[in-house]
Short mmCIF file of C-alpha atoms and ligand atoms in Angstrom, two decimals:
data_model
loop_
_atom_site.label_atom_id
_atom_site.label_comp_id
_atom_site.label_asym_id
_atom_site.label_seq_id
_atom_site.Cartn_x
_atom_site.Cartn_y
_atom_site.Cartn_z
CA UNK A 9 -5.50 -23.96 -1.32
CA UNK A 10 -4.14 -24.41 2.27
CA UNK A 11 -2.47 -21.13 2.34
CA UNK A 12 -3.71 -17.49 2.84
CA UNK A 13 -3.50 -15.16 -0.30
CA UNK A 14 -2.33 -11.70 -0.28
CA UNK A 15 -2.99 -9.33 -3.54
CA UNK A 16 -0.37 -6.91 -3.48
CA UNK A 17 -0.23 -3.98 -5.57
CA UNK A 18 3.16 -2.42 -6.59
CA UNK A 19 4.98 -5.43 -6.12
CA UNK A 20 7.89 -4.74 -8.77
CA UNK A 21 9.81 -2.46 -6.31
CA UNK A 22 10.40 -1.10 -3.10
CA UNK A 23 7.83 -1.38 -0.43
CA UNK A 24 5.62 -3.82 -2.44
CA UNK A 25 8.35 -6.08 -3.30
CA UNK A 26 9.62 -6.36 0.58
CA UNK A 27 6.33 -6.95 1.42
CA UNK A 28 5.93 -10.30 -1.10
CA UNK A 29 9.54 -11.51 0.23
CA UNK A 30 8.35 -11.22 3.85
CA UNK A 31 4.96 -12.76 3.09
CA UNK A 32 6.67 -15.42 0.98
CA UNK A 33 8.86 -16.51 3.67
CA UNK A 34 5.95 -16.69 6.03
CA UNK A 35 3.87 -19.03 3.73
CA UNK A 36 1.89 -16.67 2.06
CA UNK A 37 0.55 -17.57 -1.26
CA UNK A 38 0.72 -14.35 -3.80
CA UNK A 39 -0.89 -12.55 -6.40
CA UNK A 40 1.64 -9.91 -7.45
CA UNK A 41 0.59 -6.98 -9.45
CA UNK A 42 2.61 -4.10 -11.51
CA UNK A 43 2.84 -2.68 -14.48
CA UNK A 44 6.41 -4.08 -15.05
CA UNK A 45 5.93 -7.74 -15.86
CA UNK A 46 9.44 -8.66 -16.52
CA UNK A 47 10.59 -7.39 -12.75
CA UNK A 48 7.50 -9.97 -11.53
CA UNK A 49 8.53 -12.58 -13.16
CA UNK A 50 12.04 -12.78 -12.03
CA UNK A 51 10.71 -12.28 -8.39
CA UNK A 52 8.20 -14.92 -9.09
CA UNK A 53 11.03 -17.37 -9.81
CA UNK A 54 13.24 -16.18 -7.03
CA UNK A 55 10.25 -16.72 -4.40
CA UNK A 56 8.73 -19.87 -5.74
CA UNK A 57 12.24 -21.24 -5.61
CA UNK A 58 12.81 -19.89 -1.89
CA UNK A 59 9.70 -20.72 -0.48
CA UNK A 60 6.72 -23.40 -0.56
CA UNK A 61 4.39 -21.22 -1.82
CA UNK A 62 2.64 -20.25 -5.30
CA UNK A 63 2.69 -16.48 -7.20
CA UNK A 64 0.21 -16.03 -9.57
CA UNK A 65 1.20 -12.35 -11.65
CA UNK A 66 -1.50 -10.21 -12.27
CA UNK A 67 0.30 -7.30 -14.45
CA UNK A 68 -1.97 -4.15 -15.21
CA UNK A 69 -1.90 -0.42 -14.48
CA UNK A 70 -4.45 0.43 -11.45
CA UNK A 71 -5.36 3.47 -13.06
CA UNK A 72 -7.44 1.47 -15.65
CA UNK A 73 -10.71 0.09 -14.70
CA UNK A 74 -11.27 -1.89 -17.41
CA UNK A 75 -7.79 -3.93 -17.50
CA UNK A 76 -8.09 -4.60 -13.88
CA UNK A 77 -11.79 -6.10 -14.38
CA UNK A 78 -10.21 -7.91 -16.87
CA UNK A 79 -7.35 -9.37 -14.76
CA UNK A 80 -9.05 -9.83 -11.80
CA UNK A 81 -12.29 -11.78 -13.62
CA UNK A 82 -9.32 -14.05 -15.42
CA UNK A 83 -8.23 -15.19 -12.18
CA UNK A 84 -8.75 -18.91 -11.69
CA UNK A 85 -11.13 -20.21 -9.13
CA UNK A 86 -8.49 -21.40 -6.64
CA UNK A 87 -7.02 -18.22 -6.54
CA UNK A 88 -10.21 -16.39 -5.78
CA UNK A 89 -10.43 -16.50 -2.07
CA UNK A 90 -7.80 -13.45 -1.34
CA UNK A 91 -7.62 -12.73 2.31
CA UNK A 92 -5.03 -9.99 2.37
CA UNK A 93 -5.28 -7.27 0.22
CA UNK A 94 -2.22 -4.91 0.30
CA UNK A 95 -2.90 -1.42 -1.30
CA UNK A 96 0.59 -0.38 -2.12
CA UNK A 97 1.03 0.83 -5.59
CA UNK A 98 1.31 4.53 -5.38
CA UNK A 99 3.69 7.61 -6.39
CA UNK A 100 4.50 11.40 -6.01
CA UNK A 101 5.20 13.00 -9.17
CA UNK A 102 6.63 16.05 -8.98
CA UNK A 103 7.85 18.33 -5.92
CA UNK A 104 6.74 21.97 -6.55
CA UNK A 105 3.88 24.28 -5.30
CA UNK A 106 0.30 24.48 -6.46
CA UNK A 107 0.06 27.30 -8.54
CA UNK A 108 2.88 26.35 -10.76
CA UNK A 109 1.61 22.47 -10.64
CA UNK A 110 1.87 20.23 -13.54
CA UNK A 111 -1.49 18.86 -14.19
CA UNK A 112 -0.56 15.93 -15.64
CA UNK A 113 1.68 15.12 -12.29
CA UNK A 114 -1.14 15.67 -10.15
CA UNK A 115 -3.95 13.38 -12.36
CA UNK A 116 -0.91 10.77 -12.06
CA UNK A 117 -1.41 10.93 -8.20
CA UNK A 118 -4.81 11.09 -8.09
CA UNK A 119 -5.52 8.21 -10.31
CA UNK A 120 -2.92 6.42 -8.87
CA UNK A 121 -2.97 6.68 -5.20
CA UNK A 122 -6.54 7.51 -4.85
CA UNK A 123 -8.78 5.98 -7.81
CA UNK A 124 -6.50 2.88 -8.11
CA UNK A 125 -6.76 1.67 -4.85
CA UNK A 126 -10.74 2.24 -4.79
CA UNK A 127 -10.94 0.68 -8.17
CA UNK A 128 -8.89 -2.46 -6.53
CA UNK A 129 -10.80 -2.51 -3.30
CA UNK A 130 -14.27 -2.21 -5.29
CA UNK A 131 -13.27 -5.66 -6.90
CA UNK A 132 -11.99 -7.36 -3.77
CA UNK A 133 -13.57 -6.31 -1.11
CA UNK A 134 -16.96 -7.92 -2.02
CA UNK A 135 -15.38 -11.57 -1.64
CA UNK A 136 -13.88 -10.61 1.86
CA UNK A 137 -17.18 -9.34 3.00
CA UNK A 138 -19.19 -12.72 1.88
CA UNK A 139 -16.57 -15.00 3.48
CA UNK A 140 -16.60 -12.97 6.25
CA UNK A 141 -12.68 -13.04 6.41
CA UNK A 142 -9.96 -10.40 5.55
CA UNK A 143 -7.58 -8.23 6.15
CA UNK A 144 -6.79 -4.70 4.12
CA UNK A 145 -3.60 -3.11 4.65
CA UNK A 146 -3.09 0.31 2.86
CA UNK A 147 0.23 1.77 2.58
CA UNK A 148 -0.31 5.51 3.03
CA UNK A 149 2.51 8.07 4.20
CA UNK A 150 3.01 10.51 6.63
CA UNK A 151 2.22 12.94 3.82
CA UNK A 152 -1.28 11.65 4.63
CA UNK A 153 -0.48 13.07 8.29
CA UNK A 154 1.27 16.14 7.45
CA UNK A 155 1.29 18.42 4.73
CA UNK A 156 4.52 19.85 3.76
CA UNK A 157 5.67 22.64 1.30
CA UNK A 158 5.52 21.47 -2.40
CA UNK A 159 3.83 18.35 -1.26
CA UNK A 160 0.43 19.54 -1.98
CA UNK A 161 -1.38 17.06 -4.25
CA UNK A 162 0.63 14.14 -3.03
CA UNK A 163 -0.13 15.02 0.52
CA UNK A 164 -3.97 15.26 -0.68
CA UNK A 165 -3.72 11.99 -2.25
CA UNK A 166 -2.45 10.26 0.99
CA UNK A 167 -5.20 12.39 3.48
CA UNK A 168 -7.77 10.68 1.04
CA UNK A 169 -5.98 7.11 1.68
CA UNK A 170 -6.45 7.67 5.29
CA UNK A 171 -10.04 8.84 5.29
CA UNK A 172 -10.73 5.71 3.22
CA UNK A 173 -8.80 3.59 5.69
CA UNK A 174 -11.07 4.67 8.23
CA UNK A 175 -13.98 4.81 6.12
CA UNK A 176 -13.50 1.02 5.33
CA UNK A 177 -12.61 0.30 8.98
CA UNK A 178 -15.93 1.35 10.13
CA UNK A 179 -17.86 -0.35 7.06
CA UNK A 180 -15.72 -3.57 7.20
CA UNK A 181 -15.86 -4.23 11.02
CA UNK A 182 -19.44 -5.44 10.98
CA UNK A 183 -18.02 -8.09 8.36
CA UNK A 184 -15.23 -9.28 10.28
CA UNK A 185 -12.79 -7.95 7.99
CA UNK A 186 -9.63 -5.97 9.24
CA UNK A 187 -8.33 -2.61 7.94
CA UNK A 188 -4.88 -1.32 8.58
CA UNK A 189 -3.06 1.90 7.81
CA UNK A 190 0.77 2.30 7.51
CA UNK A 191 2.47 5.61 6.98
CA UNK A 192 5.72 5.37 6.82
CA UNK A 193 8.08 8.58 6.81
CA UNK A 194 11.40 8.52 4.20
CA UNK A 195 12.06 4.98 2.82
CA UNK A 196 14.79 4.40 0.15
CA UNK A 197 13.09 2.99 -2.78
CA UNK A 198 12.61 4.24 -6.39
CA UNK A 199 10.48 6.61 -4.93
CA UNK A 200 12.16 9.82 -5.22
CA UNK A 201 13.59 8.62 -8.65
CA UNK A 202 9.92 8.60 -9.70
CA UNK A 203 9.10 12.15 -7.75
CA UNK A 204 11.77 13.54 -9.93
CA UNK A 205 10.96 12.08 -13.12
CA UNK A 206 14.10 9.86 -13.21
CA UNK A 207 16.51 12.12 -11.69
CA UNK A 208 18.70 9.76 -9.97
CA UNK A 209 21.36 12.33 -8.71
CA UNK A 210 18.66 14.41 -7.18
CA UNK A 211 16.85 11.47 -5.59
CA UNK A 212 19.93 10.07 -4.08
CA UNK A 213 20.37 13.29 -2.21
CA UNK A 214 17.23 12.81 -0.31
CA UNK A 215 18.85 9.83 1.51
CA UNK A 216 21.92 11.46 2.04
CA UNK A 217 23.38 12.06 5.87
CA UNK A 218 20.72 10.15 7.44
CA UNK A 219 19.61 6.31 8.38
CA UNK A 220 16.24 6.20 6.00
CA UNK A 221 14.11 3.17 6.57
CA UNK A 222 14.17 0.05 4.55
CA UNK A 223 11.52 -1.17 2.72
CA UNK A 224 12.08 -4.28 4.84
CA UNK A 225 11.31 -2.17 7.75
CA UNK A 226 7.92 -1.50 6.38
CA UNK A 227 7.19 -5.16 5.28
CA UNK A 228 8.25 -6.03 8.78
CA UNK A 229 5.26 -3.69 10.18
CA UNK A 230 2.95 -5.04 7.40
CA UNK A 231 3.59 -8.68 8.55
CA UNK A 232 3.39 -7.48 12.29
CA UNK A 233 -0.01 -6.37 11.77
CA UNK A 234 -1.52 -9.18 9.79
CA UNK A 235 -0.34 -11.78 12.49
CA UNK A 236 -2.08 -10.34 15.26
CA UNK A 237 -4.94 -12.54 17.05
CA UNK A 238 -8.27 -12.20 15.31
CA UNK A 239 -9.68 -10.09 18.34
CA UNK A 240 -6.88 -7.33 17.70
CA UNK A 241 -6.44 -4.74 14.90
CA UNK A 242 -3.63 -2.61 14.22
CA UNK A 243 -5.73 0.44 13.08
CA UNK A 244 -2.65 2.55 11.77
CA UNK A 245 0.99 2.55 12.33
CA UNK A 246 3.03 5.80 11.82
CA UNK A 247 6.78 4.42 11.01
CA UNK A 248 9.38 7.12 10.73
CA UNK A 249 13.21 7.02 10.63
CA UNK A 250 14.72 7.97 13.74
CA UNK A 251 16.21 11.10 12.52
CA UNK A 252 13.12 12.29 10.98
CA UNK A 253 10.84 12.87 14.07
CA UNK A 254 8.19 14.70 11.81
CA UNK A 255 7.84 15.29 8.10
CA UNK A 256 9.41 18.53 7.79
CA UNK A 257 12.60 17.37 9.88
CA UNK A 258 15.50 15.32 8.86
CA UNK A 259 18.48 15.47 11.13
CA UNK A 260 21.41 14.88 9.00
CA UNK A 261 24.74 13.91 9.89
P1 NAP B 16 8.63 2.40 -5.80
O1 NAP B 16 10.14 1.65 -5.45
O2 NAP B 16 8.55 3.55 -6.85
O3 NAP B 16 7.30 1.21 -6.06
C1 NAP B 16 6.17 1.96 -6.40
C2 NAP B 16 5.74 0.63 -7.31
O4 NAP B 16 4.06 1.08 -7.42
C3 NAP B 16 6.11 -0.20 -8.03
O5 NAP B 16 6.12 -1.48 -7.73
C4 NAP B 16 5.28 0.53 -9.34
O6 NAP B 16 5.27 -0.65 -10.36
C5 NAP B 16 3.79 0.34 -8.85
N1 NAP B 16 3.11 1.47 -9.28
C6 NAP B 16 3.14 2.54 -9.65
N2 NAP B 16 2.05 3.32 -10.31
C7 NAP B 16 1.15 2.05 -10.70
C8 NAP B 16 0.33 1.93 -11.47
N3 NAP B 16 -0.65 2.95 -12.24
N4 NAP B 16 -0.22 0.61 -11.25
C9 NAP B 16 0.30 -0.73 -11.18
N5 NAP B 16 1.37 -0.41 -9.95
C10 NAP B 16 1.96 0.80 -10.19
O7 NAP B 16 8.14 3.11 -4.37
P2 NAP B 16 7.73 2.75 -2.80
O8 NAP B 16 8.32 3.90 -1.99
O9 NAP B 16 7.66 1.35 -2.82
O10 NAP B 16 6.23 3.09 -2.89
C11 NAP B 16 4.79 2.35 -2.22
C12 NAP B 16 4.02 3.02 -1.55
O11 NAP B 16 4.68 3.48 -0.40
C13 NAP B 16 3.78 4.02 -2.65
O12 NAP B 16 2.09 4.26 -2.50
C14 NAP B 16 4.25 5.28 -1.79
O13 NAP B 16 3.20 6.54 -1.79
C15 NAP B 16 4.32 4.72 -0.34
N6 NAP B 16 5.54 5.56 0.65
C16 NAP B 16 6.56 5.56 0.29
C17 NAP B 16 7.36 6.22 0.66
C18 NAP B 16 9.17 6.57 0.81
O14 NAP B 16 9.55 7.21 1.39
N7 NAP B 16 9.51 5.35 -0.16
C19 NAP B 16 6.86 6.63 1.97
C20 NAP B 16 5.71 7.00 2.20
C21 NAP B 16 4.89 6.19 1.46
P3 NAP B 16 5.40 -0.42 -11.75
O15 NAP B 16 6.15 0.68 -11.86
O16 NAP B 16 6.13 -1.51 -12.46
O17 NAP B 16 4.02 -0.66 -12.34
#
């Protein structure tokens, strides 16, 4: 396949979908993952008709190691040289203090944001190391840099992503593989609807009265990172709304 291949997790919505659209417009072939296959199918139709690229769908739950192994081992040979791995799938579930926390919420976040990212990376990185070529982009969060009230386990999971990005960078540099971490502030996606367990009214309030980031802004940052010359690596980017100087302050109108 002449074009490079990107594997994007969490491509059925928000930042992952925006990255898929941006990369497609730049001629990158895509392997798209998420659990909601109907959305991925729709996106594949749209992007293949608008761009000269091919898309392979790889629907699975990144929390389930055996599902990942089965799906990735079934990838056809001409799709195996994955050049970009975009570890984007993730979520916050709940917003409350630790001493009253919901353990199911905690498990969901740790299993997706940390263990899921590890499972995918463990399968895809050996090929990059062998080929001495590749670029991993981990979508972390400002919550991986700053702790805010009631963010406890989500923040811990994103601090873990931050540590993993730094570790990967050290270990993959001798193999010519780049690692970038992108840490966004508030981006309007389905993130808050998921965090508040489907309560859309509460989710909408998060983005009221200020200009939040758009998923396209993060896709733009991701494309900037992957399109630098080989000698240059963007280690990390903290990308915030202008109205949100730090995690805990939002200047609303
Ligand atoms: P989103 O709109 O809710 O998208 C999340 C994506 O992750 C969806 O495509 C979802 O697809 C996928 N996903 C969730 N659990 C999964 C699982 N177990 N297996 C496979 N896919 C799974 O939220 P988003 O804002 O785009 O979030 C993307 C990333 O950005 C996350 O890592 C999030 O922590 C990070 N982030 C977001 C913000 C923000 O303000 N929005 C800020 C900083 C960082 P399915 O449900 O179809 O599986």
